[in-house]
CSV table of C-alpha atoms in Angstrom, one decimal:
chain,number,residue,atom,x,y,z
I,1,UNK,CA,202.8,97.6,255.6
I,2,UNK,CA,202.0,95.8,258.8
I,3,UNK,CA,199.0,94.5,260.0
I,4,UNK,CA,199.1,97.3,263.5
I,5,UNK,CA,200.1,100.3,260.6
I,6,UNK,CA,197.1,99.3,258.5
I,7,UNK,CA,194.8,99.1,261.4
I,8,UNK,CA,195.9,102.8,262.3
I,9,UNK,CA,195.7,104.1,258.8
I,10,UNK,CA,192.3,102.9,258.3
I,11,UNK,CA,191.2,104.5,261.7
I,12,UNK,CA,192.5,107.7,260.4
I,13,UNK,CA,191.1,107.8,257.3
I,14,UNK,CA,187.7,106.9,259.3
I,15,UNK,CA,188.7,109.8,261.6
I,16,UNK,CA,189.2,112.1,259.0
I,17,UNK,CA,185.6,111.0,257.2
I,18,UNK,CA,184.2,111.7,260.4
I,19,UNK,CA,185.3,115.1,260.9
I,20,UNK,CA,185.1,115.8,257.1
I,21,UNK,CA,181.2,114.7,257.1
I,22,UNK,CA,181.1,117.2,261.0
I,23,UNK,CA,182.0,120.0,259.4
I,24,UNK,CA,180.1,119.7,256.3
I,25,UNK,CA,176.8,119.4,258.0
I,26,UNK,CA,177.8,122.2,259.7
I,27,UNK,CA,178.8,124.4,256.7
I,28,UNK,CA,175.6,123.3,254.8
I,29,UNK,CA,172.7,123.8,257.8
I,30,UNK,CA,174.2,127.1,258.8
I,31,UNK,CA,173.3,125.5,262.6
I,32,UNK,CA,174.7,128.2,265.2
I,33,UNK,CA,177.9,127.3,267.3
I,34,UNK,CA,175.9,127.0,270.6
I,35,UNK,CA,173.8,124.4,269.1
I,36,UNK,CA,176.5,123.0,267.1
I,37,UNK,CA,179.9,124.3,267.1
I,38,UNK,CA,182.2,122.9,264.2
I,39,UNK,CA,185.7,120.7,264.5
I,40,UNK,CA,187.9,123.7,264.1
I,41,UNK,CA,185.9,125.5,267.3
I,42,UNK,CA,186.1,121.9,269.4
I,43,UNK,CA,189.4,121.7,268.6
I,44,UNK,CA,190.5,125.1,269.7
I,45,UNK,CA,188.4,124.2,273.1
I,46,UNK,CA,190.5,121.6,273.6
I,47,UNK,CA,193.7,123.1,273.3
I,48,UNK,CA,192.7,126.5,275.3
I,49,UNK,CA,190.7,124.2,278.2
I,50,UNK,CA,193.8,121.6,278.1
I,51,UNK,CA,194.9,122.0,281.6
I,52,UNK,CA,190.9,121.8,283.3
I,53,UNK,CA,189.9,119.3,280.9
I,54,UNK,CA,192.9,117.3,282.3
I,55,UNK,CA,192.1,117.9,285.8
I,56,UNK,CA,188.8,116.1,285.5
I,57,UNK,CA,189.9,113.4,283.1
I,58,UNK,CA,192.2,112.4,285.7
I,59,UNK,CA,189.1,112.1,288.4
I,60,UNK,CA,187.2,110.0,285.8
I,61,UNK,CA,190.1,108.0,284.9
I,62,UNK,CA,190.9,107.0,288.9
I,63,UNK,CA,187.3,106.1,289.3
I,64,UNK,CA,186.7,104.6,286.1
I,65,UNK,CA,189.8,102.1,286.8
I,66,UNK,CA,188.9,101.6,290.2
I,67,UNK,CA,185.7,100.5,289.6
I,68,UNK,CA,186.9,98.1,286.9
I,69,UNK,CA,189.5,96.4,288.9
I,70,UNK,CA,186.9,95.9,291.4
I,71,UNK,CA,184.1,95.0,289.2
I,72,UNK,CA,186.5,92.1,287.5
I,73,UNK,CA,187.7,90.7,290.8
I,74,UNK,CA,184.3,90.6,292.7
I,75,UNK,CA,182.5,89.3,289.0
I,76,UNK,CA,185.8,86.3,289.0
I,77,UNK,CA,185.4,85.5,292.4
I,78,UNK,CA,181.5,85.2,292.3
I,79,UNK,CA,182.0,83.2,288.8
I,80,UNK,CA,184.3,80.5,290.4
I,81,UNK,CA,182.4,80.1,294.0
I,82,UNK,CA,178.8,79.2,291.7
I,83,UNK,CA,181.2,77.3,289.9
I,84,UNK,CA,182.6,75.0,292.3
I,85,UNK,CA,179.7,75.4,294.8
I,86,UNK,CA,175.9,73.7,294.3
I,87,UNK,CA,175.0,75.5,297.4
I,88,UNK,CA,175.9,78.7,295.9
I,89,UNK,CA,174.4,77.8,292.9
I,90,UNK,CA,170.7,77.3,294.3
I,91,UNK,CA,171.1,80.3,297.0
I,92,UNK,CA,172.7,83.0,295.1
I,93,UNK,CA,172.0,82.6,291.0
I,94,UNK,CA,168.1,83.5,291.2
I,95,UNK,CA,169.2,86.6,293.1
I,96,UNK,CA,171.8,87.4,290.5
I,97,UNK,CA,169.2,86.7,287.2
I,98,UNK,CA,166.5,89.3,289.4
I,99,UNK,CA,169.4,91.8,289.9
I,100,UNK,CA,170.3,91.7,286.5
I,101,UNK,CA,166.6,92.5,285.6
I,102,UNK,CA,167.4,96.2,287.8
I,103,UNK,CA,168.9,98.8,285.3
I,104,UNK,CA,172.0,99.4,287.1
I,105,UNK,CA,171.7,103.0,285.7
I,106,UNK,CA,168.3,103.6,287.9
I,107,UNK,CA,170.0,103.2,291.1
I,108,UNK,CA,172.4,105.5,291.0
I,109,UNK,CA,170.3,108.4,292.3
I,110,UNK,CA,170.2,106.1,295.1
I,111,UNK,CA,174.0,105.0,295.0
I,112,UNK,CA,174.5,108.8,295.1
I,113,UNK,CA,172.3,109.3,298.2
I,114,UNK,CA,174.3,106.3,300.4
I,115,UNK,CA,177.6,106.9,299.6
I,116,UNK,CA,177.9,110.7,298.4
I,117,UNK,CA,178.7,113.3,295.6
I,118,UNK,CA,182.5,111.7,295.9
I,119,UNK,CA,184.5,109.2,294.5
I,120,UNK,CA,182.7,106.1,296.3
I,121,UNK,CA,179.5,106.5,294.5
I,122,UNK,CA,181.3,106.8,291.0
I,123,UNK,CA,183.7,103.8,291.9
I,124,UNK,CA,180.3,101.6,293.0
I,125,UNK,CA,178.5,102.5,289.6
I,126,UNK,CA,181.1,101.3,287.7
I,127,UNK,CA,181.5,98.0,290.0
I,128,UNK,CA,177.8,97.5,289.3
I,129,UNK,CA,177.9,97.7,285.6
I,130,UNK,CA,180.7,95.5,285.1
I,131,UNK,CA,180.2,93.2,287.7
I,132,UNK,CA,177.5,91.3,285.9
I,133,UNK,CA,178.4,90.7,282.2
I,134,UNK,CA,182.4,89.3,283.6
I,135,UNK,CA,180.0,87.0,286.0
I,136,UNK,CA,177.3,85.9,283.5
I,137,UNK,CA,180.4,85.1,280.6
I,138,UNK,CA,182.5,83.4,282.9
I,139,UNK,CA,179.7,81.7,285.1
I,140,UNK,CA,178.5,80.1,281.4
I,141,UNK,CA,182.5,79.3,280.4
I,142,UNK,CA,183.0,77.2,283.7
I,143,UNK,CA,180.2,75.4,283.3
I,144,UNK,CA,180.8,74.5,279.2
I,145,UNK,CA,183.7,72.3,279.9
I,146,UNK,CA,183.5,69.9,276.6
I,147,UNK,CA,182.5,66.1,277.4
I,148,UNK,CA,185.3,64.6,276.4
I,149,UNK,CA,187.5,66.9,279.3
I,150,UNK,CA,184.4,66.0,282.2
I,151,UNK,CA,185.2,62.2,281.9
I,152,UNK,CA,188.4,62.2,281.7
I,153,UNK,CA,188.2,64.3,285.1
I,154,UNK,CA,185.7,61.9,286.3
I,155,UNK,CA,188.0,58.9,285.3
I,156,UNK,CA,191.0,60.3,287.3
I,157,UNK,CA,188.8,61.3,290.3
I,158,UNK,CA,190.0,64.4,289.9
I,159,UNK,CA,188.6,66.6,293.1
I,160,UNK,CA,186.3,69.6,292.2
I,161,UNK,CA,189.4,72.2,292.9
I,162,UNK,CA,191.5,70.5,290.7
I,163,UNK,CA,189.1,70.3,287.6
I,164,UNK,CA,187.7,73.6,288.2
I,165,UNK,CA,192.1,75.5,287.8
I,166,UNK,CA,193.1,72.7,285.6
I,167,UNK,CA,190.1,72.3,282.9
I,168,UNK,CA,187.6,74.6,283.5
I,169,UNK,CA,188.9,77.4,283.9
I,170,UNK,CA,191.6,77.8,281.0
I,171,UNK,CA,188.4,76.7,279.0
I,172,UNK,CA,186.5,79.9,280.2
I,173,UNK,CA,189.0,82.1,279.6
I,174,UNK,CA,187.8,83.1,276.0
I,175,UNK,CA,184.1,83.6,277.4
I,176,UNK,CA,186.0,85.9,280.6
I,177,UNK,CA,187.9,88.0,278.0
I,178,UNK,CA,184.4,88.4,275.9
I,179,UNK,CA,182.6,89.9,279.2
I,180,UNK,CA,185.8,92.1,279.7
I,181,UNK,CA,185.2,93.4,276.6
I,182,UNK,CA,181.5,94.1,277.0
I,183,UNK,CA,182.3,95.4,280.2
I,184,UNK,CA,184.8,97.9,279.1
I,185,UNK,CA,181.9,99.7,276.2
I,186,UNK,CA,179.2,100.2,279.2
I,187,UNK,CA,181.9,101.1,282.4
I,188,UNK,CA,182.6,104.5,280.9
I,189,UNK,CA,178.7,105.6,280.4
I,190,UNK,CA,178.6,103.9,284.3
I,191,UNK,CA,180.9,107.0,285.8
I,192,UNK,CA,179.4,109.7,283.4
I,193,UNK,CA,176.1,108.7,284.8
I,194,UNK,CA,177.3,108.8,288.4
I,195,UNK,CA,178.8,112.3,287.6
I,196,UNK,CA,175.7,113.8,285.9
I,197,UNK,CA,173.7,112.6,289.4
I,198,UNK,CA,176.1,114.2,291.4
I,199,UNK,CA,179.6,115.1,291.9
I,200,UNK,CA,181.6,118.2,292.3
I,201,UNK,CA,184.5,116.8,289.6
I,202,UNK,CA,184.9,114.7,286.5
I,203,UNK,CA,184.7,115.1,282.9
I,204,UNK,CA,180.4,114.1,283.3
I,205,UNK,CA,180.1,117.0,285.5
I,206,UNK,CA,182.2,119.5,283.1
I,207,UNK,CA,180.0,118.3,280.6
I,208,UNK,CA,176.8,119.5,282.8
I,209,UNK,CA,178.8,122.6,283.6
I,210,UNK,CA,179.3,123.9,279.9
I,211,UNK,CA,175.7,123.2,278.9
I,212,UNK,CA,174.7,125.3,281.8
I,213,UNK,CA,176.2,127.8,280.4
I,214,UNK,CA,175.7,127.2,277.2
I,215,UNK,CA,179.5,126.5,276.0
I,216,UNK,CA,178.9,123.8,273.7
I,217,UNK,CA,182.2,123.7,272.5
I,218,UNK,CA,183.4,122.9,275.6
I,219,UNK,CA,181.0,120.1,276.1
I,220,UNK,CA,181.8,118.5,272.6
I,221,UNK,CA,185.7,118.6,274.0
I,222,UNK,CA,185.0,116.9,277.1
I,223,UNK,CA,183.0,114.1,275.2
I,224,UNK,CA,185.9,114.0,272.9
I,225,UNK,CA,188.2,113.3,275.9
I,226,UNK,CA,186.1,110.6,277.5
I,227,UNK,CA,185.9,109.2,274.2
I,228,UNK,CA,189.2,108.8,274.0
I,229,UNK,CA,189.6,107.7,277.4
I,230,UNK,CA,187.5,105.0,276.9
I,231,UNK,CA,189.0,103.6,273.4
I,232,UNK,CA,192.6,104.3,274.6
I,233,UNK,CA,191.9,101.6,277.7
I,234,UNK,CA,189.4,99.6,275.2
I,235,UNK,CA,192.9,98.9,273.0
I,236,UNK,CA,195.2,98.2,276.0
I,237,UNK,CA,192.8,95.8,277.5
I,238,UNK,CA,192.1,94.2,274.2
I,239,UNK,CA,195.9,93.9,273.6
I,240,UNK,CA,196.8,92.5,277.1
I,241,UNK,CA,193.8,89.7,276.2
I,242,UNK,CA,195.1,89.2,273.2
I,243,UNK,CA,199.0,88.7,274.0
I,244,UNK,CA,198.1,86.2,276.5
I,245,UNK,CA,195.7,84.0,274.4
I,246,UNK,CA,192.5,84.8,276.8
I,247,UNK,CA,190.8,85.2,273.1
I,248,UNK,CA,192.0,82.3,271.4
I,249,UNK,CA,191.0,79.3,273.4
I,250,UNK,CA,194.6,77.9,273.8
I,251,UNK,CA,195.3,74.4,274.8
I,252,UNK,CA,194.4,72.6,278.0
I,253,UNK,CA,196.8,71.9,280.5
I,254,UNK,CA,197.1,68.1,281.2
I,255,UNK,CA,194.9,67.2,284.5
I,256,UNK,CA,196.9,65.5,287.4
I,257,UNK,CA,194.6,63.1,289.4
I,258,UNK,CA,194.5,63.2,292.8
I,259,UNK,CA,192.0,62.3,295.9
């Protein structure tokens, strides 16, 4: 058996546990459906909301991805300017330690109050949340380059461009790919939250909807669909990290000096 085929088989047997230990909790505390409905009822919610449940995945999805895409860039960018810039260093770190002392998750009643009940405010959340952990990891993984790398830069006069693309970077690649990763458990909770402050759409707003009115089952099948939202782009990510070598700390390019 391979190593993929053994990973799945353990994560159904896990699933199976899961579902195994659900139902028998709710067998043996006789709890009503409306407080907690079983597998079998969550399941048939799924299949019999399919087509809504879809509808507002896909607004969650667009937003979720969004945000990501532009949470990575902005965090990469910021990352390489402190990197290669003292200036930026001194002006704009303190702010970035004090803004990361701000629960991102407070702010979106305010986020929600600029930008609106749409997509914008969702998209910003998820920016927020993710900006910081890829700009903390990457920030640290520029600045570790190993001794041994620094004076052999120094020795070649290497510029600060140069040694930033030719050592520093593929050095901080590993530390980039652990922020992704952190950043991809915390985005999802980013545009749930967003949708519970306000939106007319999304799976966090179905969610509201069927406790409202009192259709657990429903709920539960949303949360099951962000769920597996969320692990679904978890596993791509990881993958795409992982056939490129951002997780293994490959080998250094060699440096080419220059004035």
């Amino acid at each position: 058996m391979s190593a993929a085929a053994g990973r799945v088989l353990r994560g159904l047997l896990a699933l199976g546990f899961a579902l195994a230990l659900w139902q028998g909790a709710v067998v043996v505390s006789g709890v009503p459906p409306f407080i907690l409905p079983g597998p079998l009822r969550v399941g048939e919610s799924l299949w019999s909301n399919a087509a809504i449940l879809a509808e507002h995945a896909r607004f969650t999805a667009a937003n979720l991805l969004t945000g990501l895409a532009a949470g990575v860039a902005l965090g990469v960018a910021t990352a390489l300017n402190l990197a290669l810039s003292p200036a930026a260093r001194m002006l704009l770190r303190p702010i970035l330690v004090f803004a990361q002392a701000v629960p991102v998750f407070a702010l979106a009643p305010i986020i929600t109050l600029w930008l609106g009940y749409g997509a914008p405010s969702k998209i910003v959340m998820v920016m927020l949340v993710i900006y910081f952990p890829v700009t903390s990891t990457f920030f640290d993984g520029l600045m570790r380059l190993p001794q041994p790398h620094d004076d052999m830069a120094r020795l070649m006069r290497t510029t600060p461009l140069r040694r930033l693309m030719w050592l520093q970077v593929p050095h901080a690649l590993p530390a980039l790919a652990s922020g992704l990763r952190l950043a991809l458990v915390y985005a999802p909770f980013a545009v749930v939250i967003g949708e519970w402050v306000g939106s007319s759409r999304g799976l966090g707003y179905l969610m509201l909807m069927a406790n409202g009115r009192g259709q657990t089952d429903l709920m539960f099948a949303a949360l099951i669909v962000l769920a597996a939202l969320s692990l679904a782009l978890f596993v791509v990510f990881d993958t795409v990290l992982r056939r490129n070598g951002a997780g293994t700390g490959r080998g250094v390019p060699a440096v080419s000096g220059g004035s």
